[in-house]
XYZ file of C-alpha atoms in Angstrom:
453
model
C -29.960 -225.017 7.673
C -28.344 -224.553 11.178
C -25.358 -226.428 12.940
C -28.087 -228.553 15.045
C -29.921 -231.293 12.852
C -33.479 -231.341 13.088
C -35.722 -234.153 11.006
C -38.663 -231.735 9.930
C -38.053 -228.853 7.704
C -40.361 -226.633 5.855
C -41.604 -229.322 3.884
C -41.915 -232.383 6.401
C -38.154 -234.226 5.928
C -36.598 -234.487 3.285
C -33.259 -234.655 1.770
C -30.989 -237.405 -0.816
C -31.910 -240.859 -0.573
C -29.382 -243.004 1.440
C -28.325 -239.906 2.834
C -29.657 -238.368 6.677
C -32.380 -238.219 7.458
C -33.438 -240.034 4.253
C -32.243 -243.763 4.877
C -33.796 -247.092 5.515
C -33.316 -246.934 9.091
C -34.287 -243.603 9.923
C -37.318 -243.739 7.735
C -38.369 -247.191 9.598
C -37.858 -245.288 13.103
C -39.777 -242.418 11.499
C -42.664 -244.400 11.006
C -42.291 -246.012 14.680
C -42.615 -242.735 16.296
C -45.352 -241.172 14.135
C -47.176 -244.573 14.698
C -46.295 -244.390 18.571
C -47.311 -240.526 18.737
C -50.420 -241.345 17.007
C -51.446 -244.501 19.436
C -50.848 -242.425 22.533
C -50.400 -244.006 25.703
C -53.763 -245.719 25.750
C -53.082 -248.261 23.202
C -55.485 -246.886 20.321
C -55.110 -248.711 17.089
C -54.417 -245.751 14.386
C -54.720 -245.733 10.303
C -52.669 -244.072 8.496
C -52.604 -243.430 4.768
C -49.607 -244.318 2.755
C -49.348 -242.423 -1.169
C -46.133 -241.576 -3.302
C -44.500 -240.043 -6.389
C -43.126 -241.852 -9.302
C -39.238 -241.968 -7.749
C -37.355 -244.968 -7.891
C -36.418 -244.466 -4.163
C -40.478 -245.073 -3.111
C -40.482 -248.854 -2.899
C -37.526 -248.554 -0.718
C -39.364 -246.179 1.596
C -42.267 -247.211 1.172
C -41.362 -250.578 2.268
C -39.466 -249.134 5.680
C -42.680 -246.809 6.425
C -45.106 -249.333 6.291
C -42.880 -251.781 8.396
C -42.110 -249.102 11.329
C -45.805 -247.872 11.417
C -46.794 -251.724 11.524
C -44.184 -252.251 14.703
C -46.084 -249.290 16.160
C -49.270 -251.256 15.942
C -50.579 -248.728 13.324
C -52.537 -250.391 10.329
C -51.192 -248.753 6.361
C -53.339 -248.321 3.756
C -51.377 -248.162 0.543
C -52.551 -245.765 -2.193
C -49.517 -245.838 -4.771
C -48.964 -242.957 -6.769
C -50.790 -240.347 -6.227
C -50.347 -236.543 -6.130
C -50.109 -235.009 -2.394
C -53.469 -233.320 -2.332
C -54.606 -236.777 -3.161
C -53.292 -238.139 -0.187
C -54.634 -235.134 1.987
C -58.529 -235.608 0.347
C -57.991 -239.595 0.770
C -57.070 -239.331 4.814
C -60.115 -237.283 4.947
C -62.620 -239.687 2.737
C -61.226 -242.790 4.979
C -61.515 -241.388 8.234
C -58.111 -242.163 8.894
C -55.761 -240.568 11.724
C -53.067 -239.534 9.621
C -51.334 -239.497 5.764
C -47.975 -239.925 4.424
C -46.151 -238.670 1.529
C -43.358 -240.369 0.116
C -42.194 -236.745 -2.480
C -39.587 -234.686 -2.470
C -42.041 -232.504 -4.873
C -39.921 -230.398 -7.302
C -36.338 -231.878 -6.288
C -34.479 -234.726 -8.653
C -35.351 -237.901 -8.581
C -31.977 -238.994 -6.257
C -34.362 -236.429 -3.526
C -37.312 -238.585 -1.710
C -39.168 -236.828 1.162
C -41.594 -237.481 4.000
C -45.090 -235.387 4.191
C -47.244 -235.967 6.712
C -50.738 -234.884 7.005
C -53.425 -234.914 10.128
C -56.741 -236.505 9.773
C -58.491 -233.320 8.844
C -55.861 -233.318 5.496
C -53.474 -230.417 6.807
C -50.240 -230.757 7.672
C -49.074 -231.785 10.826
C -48.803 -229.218 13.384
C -45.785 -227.730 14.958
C -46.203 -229.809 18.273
C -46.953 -232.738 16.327
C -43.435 -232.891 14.910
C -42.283 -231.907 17.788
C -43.540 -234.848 19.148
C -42.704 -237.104 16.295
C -39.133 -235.976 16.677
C -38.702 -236.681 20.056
C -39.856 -239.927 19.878
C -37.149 -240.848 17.424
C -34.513 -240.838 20.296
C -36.662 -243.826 22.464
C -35.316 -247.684 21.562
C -37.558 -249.042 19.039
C -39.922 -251.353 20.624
C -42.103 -253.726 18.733
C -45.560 -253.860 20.053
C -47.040 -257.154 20.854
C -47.461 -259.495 18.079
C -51.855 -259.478 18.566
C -51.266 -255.288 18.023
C -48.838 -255.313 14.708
C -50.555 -253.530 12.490
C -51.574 -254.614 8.784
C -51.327 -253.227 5.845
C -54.112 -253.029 2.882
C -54.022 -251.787 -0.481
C -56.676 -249.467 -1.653
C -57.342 -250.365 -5.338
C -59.782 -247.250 -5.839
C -57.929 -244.396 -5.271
C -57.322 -242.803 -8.260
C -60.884 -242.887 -9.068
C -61.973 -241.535 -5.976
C -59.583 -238.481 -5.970
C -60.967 -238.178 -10.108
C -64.771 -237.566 -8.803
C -63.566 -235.251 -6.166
C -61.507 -233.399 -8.683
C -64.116 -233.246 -10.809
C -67.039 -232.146 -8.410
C -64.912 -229.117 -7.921
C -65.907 -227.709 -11.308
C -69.495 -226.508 -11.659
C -71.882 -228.529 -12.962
C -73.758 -226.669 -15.466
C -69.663 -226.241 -17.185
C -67.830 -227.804 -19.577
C -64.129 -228.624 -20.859
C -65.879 -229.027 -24.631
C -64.287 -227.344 -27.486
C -61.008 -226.457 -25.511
C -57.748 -227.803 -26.155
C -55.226 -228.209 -23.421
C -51.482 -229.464 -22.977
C -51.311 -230.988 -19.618
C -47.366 -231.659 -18.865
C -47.514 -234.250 -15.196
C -43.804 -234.119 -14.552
C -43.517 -237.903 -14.921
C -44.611 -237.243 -11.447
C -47.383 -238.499 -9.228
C -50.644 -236.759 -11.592
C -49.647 -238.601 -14.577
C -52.914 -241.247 -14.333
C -55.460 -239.090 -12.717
C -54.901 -235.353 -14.084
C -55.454 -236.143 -18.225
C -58.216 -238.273 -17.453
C -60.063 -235.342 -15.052
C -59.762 -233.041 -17.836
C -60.825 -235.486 -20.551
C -63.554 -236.494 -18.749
C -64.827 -232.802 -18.122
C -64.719 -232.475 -21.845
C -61.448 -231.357 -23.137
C -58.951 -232.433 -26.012
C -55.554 -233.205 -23.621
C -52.243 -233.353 -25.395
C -50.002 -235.179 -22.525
C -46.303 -234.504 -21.433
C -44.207 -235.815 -19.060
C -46.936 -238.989 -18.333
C -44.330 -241.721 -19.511
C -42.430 -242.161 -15.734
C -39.216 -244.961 -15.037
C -38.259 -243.626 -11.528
C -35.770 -241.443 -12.727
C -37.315 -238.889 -14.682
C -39.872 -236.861 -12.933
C -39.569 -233.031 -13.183
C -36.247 -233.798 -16.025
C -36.782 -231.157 -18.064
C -40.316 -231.040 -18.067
C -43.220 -229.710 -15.186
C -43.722 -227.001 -13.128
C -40.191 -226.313 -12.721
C -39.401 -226.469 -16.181
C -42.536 -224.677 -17.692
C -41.088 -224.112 -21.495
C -41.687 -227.444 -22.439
C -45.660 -227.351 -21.854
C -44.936 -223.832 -23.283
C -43.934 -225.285 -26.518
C -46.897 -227.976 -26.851
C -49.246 -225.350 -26.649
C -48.013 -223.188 -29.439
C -46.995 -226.480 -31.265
C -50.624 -228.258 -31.008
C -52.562 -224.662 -31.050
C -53.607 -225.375 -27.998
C -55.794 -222.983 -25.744
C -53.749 -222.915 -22.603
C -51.532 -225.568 -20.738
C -50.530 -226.407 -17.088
C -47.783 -227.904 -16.123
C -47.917 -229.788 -12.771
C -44.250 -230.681 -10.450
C -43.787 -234.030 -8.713
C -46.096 -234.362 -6.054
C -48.701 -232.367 -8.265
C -49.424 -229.627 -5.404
C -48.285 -227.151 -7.714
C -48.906 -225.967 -11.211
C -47.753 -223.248 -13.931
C -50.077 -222.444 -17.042
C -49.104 -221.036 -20.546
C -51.463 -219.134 -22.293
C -52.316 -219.708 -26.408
C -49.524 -217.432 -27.306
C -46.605 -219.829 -25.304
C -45.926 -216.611 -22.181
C -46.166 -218.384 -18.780
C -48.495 -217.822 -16.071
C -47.454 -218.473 -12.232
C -48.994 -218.856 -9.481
C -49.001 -214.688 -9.169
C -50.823 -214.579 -11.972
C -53.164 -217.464 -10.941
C -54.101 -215.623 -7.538
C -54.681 -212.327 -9.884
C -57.388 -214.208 -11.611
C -58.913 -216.473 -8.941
C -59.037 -213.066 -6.553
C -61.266 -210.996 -9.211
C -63.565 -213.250 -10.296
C -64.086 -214.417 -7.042
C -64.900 -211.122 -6.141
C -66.681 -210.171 -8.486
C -69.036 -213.298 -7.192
C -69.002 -212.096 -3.610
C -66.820 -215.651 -2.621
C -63.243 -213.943 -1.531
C -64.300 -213.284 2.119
C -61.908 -211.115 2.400
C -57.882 -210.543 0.827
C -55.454 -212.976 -0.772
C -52.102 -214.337 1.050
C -49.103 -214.646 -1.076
C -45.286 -214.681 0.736
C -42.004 -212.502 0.439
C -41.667 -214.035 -3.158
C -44.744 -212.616 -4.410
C -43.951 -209.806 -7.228
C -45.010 -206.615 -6.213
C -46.723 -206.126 -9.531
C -49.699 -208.359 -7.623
C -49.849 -206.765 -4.461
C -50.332 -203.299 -6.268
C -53.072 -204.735 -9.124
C -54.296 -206.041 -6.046
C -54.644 -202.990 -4.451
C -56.022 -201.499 -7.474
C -59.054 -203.552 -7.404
C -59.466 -202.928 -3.560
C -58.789 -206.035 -2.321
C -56.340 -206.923 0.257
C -53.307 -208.500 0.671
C -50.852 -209.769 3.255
C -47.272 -211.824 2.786
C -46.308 -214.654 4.409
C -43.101 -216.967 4.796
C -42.046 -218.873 1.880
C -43.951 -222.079 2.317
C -47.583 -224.037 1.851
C -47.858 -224.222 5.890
C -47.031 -220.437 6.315
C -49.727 -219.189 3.796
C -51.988 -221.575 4.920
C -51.767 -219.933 8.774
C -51.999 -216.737 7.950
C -55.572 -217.438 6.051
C -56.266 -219.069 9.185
C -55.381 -216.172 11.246
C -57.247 -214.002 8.673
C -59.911 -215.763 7.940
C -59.557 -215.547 4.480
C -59.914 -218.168 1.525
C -57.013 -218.001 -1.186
C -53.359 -217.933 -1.103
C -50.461 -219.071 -2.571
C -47.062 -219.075 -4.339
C -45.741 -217.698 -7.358
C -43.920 -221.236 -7.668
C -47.609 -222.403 -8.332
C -48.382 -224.139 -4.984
C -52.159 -222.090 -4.623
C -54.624 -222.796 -1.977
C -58.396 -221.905 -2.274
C -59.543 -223.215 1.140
C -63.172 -223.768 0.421
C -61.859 -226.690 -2.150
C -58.887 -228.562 -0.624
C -56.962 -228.280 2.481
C -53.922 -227.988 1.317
C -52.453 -226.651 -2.486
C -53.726 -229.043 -5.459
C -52.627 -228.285 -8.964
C -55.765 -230.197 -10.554
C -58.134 -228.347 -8.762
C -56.288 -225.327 -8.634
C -55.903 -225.661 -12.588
C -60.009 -226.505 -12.863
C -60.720 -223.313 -10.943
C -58.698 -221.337 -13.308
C -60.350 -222.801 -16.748
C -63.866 -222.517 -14.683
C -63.710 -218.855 -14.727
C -62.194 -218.454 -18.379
C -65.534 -220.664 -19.080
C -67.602 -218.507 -16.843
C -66.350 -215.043 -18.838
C -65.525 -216.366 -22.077
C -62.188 -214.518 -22.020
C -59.007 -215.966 -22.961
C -56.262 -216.718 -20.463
C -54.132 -213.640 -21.600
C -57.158 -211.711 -21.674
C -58.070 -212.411 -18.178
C -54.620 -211.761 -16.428
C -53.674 -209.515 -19.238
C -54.619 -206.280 -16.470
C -51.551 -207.669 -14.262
C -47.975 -206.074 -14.723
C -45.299 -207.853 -13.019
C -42.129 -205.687 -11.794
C -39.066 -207.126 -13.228
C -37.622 -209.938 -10.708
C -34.341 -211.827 -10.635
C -33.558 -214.899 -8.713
C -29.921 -216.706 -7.874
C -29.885 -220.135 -6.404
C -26.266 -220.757 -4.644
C -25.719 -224.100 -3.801
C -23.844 -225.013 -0.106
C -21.028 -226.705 0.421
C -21.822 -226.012 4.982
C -24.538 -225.988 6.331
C -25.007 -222.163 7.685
C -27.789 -219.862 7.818
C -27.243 -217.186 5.481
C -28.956 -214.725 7.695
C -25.694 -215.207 10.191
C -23.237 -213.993 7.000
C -22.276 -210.407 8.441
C -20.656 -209.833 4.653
C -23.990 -210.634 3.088
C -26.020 -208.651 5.629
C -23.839 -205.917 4.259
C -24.176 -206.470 0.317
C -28.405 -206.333 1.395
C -28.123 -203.400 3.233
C -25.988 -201.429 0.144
C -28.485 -202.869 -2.675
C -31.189 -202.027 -0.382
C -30.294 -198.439 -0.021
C -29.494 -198.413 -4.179
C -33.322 -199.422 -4.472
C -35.042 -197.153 -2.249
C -38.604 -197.404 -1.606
C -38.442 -198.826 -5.727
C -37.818 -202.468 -5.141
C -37.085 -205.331 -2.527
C -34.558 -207.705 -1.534
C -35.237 -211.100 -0.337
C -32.269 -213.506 0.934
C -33.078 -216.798 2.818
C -32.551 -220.491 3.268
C -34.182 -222.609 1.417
C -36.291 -224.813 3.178
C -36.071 -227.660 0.651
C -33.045 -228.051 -0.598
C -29.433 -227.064 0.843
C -29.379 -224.072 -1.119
C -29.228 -220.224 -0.106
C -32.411 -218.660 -2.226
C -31.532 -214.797 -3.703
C -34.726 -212.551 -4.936
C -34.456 -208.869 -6.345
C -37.076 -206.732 -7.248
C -35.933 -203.025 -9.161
C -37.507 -201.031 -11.607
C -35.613 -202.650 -14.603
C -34.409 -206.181 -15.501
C -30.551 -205.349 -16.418
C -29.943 -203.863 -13.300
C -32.190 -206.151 -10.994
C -30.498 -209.120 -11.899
C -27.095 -207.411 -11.647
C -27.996 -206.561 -7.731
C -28.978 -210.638 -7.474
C -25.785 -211.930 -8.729
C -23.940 -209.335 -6.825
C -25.356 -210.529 -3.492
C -24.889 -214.457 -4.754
C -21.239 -213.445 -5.225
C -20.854 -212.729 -1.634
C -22.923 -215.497 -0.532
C -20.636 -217.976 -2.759
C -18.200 -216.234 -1.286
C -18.558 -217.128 2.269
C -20.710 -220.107 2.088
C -21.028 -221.276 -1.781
C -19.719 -223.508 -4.665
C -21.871 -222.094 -7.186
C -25.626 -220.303 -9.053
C -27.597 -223.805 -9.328
């Protein structure tokens, strides 16, 4: 959110379509310097791996990717829709050198995005961008017409990414007898994630699989849990999940309609896993996390450590550790000895896997976990600053910091996602936390702000 634009955020680029960086022509010179980055100097012949959500905007960039990558001399294998962990298993699978992923996840539908993953199925690193970026300032050159690269269409996709969905759920289990509401956004898991769970057994009650291009995450997903919420109560259902755009993420509701994030989902995961011996060590959440997991946590004797808000950030600091399982409260979860990179199916399997393994509700089995109230402000920007430059708001932290004491924490940052300044309060009762958030998001609207969003 600085003065000096830069393509790659926290989240690969992203931003409004027709908008920077998230036009025709920057998108086509995107995919010329990945391609070019990815041939080298000695003229290699690269594949890359093209997926996206259900947006309107993804023919459109779709259609510049696959033309800039082809100038590069870089051959496309189209996937379609398909949720981003998808794309990350598929570059994998088909030995390719690199995956796209035309999402801009949670965002609106007028939002489109570019994620790019390396062959291994993690994001690109640091350098790579780096790289990527720098290459976007060279003239365009088409390679020779005998290099161009072509593009194929993979007709089995889904189906592949179904069997390795379902091989992460044990064998000797089954999805039999339970009933589940399984809201996909309108987004990018609405083929493959009811048909996972129906083939592992399970009555599925579907929301949000009916997508035009313009209504993925509209009142419905991840983002916008209450609707799955609903269902369940509605249909009597034994849990639901509800998966955002890009289907990286997802939110459950137990029987009784109360929502479980991803806190709650790490809670879970973390004891039965060691209860099993499998945790190899603590759990990675971020700044967001409530403290009401890091002290169950800590209750059970297992360790934990924050990282920055974002997939990439949690996903280093297991690296650094060593350790297995991390995640967001948004939902995004990573359990490193299934996927490379956060995937709400799998995520969501592992989760009904272990109610099947104890036999225990889902209320039962997070019921142990407490959260301390938290409230959050959004503030929309109408200039693009970085909040953490605001001496007026450094103020406002520092006297709502001293209110709380060693009782609660403040967390004020750019979002990484969306031009939006992100406000988080812990205290030790609602009332008063949230007045301490929208005290701070006055001052921020103040300097910076049109408005809570």
């Amino acid at each position: 959110m600085s003065g000096k634009r830069t393509l790659f955020g926290t989240d690969g680029v992203r931003g409004r379509v027709g908008e920077w960086p998230v036009t025709p022509d920057q998108v086509l010179k995107l995919g010329w310097a990945a391609g070019r980055v990815l041939a080298g100097d000695n003229g290699d012949h690269p594949r890359v791996v093209i997926g996206k959500d259900t947006r309107v905007s993804g023919y459109l960039l779709e259609s510049a990717l696959e033309a800039g990558l082809s100038a590069a001399g870089v051959d496309v294998l189209l996937i379609g829709p398909m949720p981003t962990p998808g794309i990350a298993y598929l570059t994998r699978a088909l030995r390719a050198d690199a995956g796209v992923v035309i999402s801009a996840s949670h965002n609106p539908f007028a939002d489109n995005g570019i994620k790019l993953f390396g062959p291994e199925g993690c994001k690109l690193a640091d350098g790579v961008e780096a790289a990527i970026e720098a290459r976007m300032a060279d003239p365009l050159l088409t390679a020779e017409p005998a290099r161009l690269g072509k593009a194929t269409r993979v007709d089995d996709a889904a189906g592949r990414y179904i069997e390795f969905c379902k091989h992460t759920f044990p064998k000797e289990l089954t999805l039999e007898g339970m009933r589940l509401v399984v809201d996909c956004a309108h987004g990018a898991t609405y083929r493959v994630a009811p048909q996972v769970f129906r083939e592992l057994g399970a009555e599925v009650i579907e929301v949000g699989t009916r997508p035009d291009g313009f209504n993925i995450n509209d009142g419905v997903g991840s983002t916008r849990p209450e609707a799955m919420a609903e269902q369940v109560v509605a249909h009597g259902a034994d849990a639901g999940m509800a998966f955002d755009g890009d289907g990286d993420r997802v939110v459950f509701a137990d029987s009784r309609g109360r929502i479980v994030d991803g806190d709650g989902v790490l809670y879970l995961a973390a004891l039965e896993m060691q209860k099993r011996g499998e945790l190899n060590g603590g759990v990675v959440g971020t700044i967001m996390s409530n403290l009401g997991l890091e002290q169950a946590l800590a209750a059970a004797g297992i360790p934990f450590e924050r990282a920055a808000v974002g997939d990439r950030h949690v996903f280093q600091l297991l690296q650094d550790r060593g350790w297995i399982l991390g995640g967001e409260p948004s939902g995004h979860v990573m359990c490193l000895t299934r996927n490379t990179t956060g995937d709400g199916i799998v995520t969501a399997l592992m989760v009904l896997a272990e109610l099947v393994h104890s036999g225990k509700s889902l209320e039962a089995a997070v019921g142990d976990l407490s959260y301390c109230p938290q409230a959050q402000v959004s503030v929309r920007l109408n200039e693009q600053r970085e909040v953490d430059d605001l001496p007026a708001v450094a103020e406002v932290i520092r006297e709502v910091e001293a209110e709380l004491g060693d009782e609660g924490r403040v967390v004020v940052r750019n979002s990484g996602t969306e031009p939006k300044v992100r406000v988080m309060v812990e205290g030790r009762e609602e009332a008063g936390t949230r007045a301490l958030a929208e005290r701070i998001a006055e001052v921020v609207r103040s300097e910076v702000g049109a408005g809570g969003s």
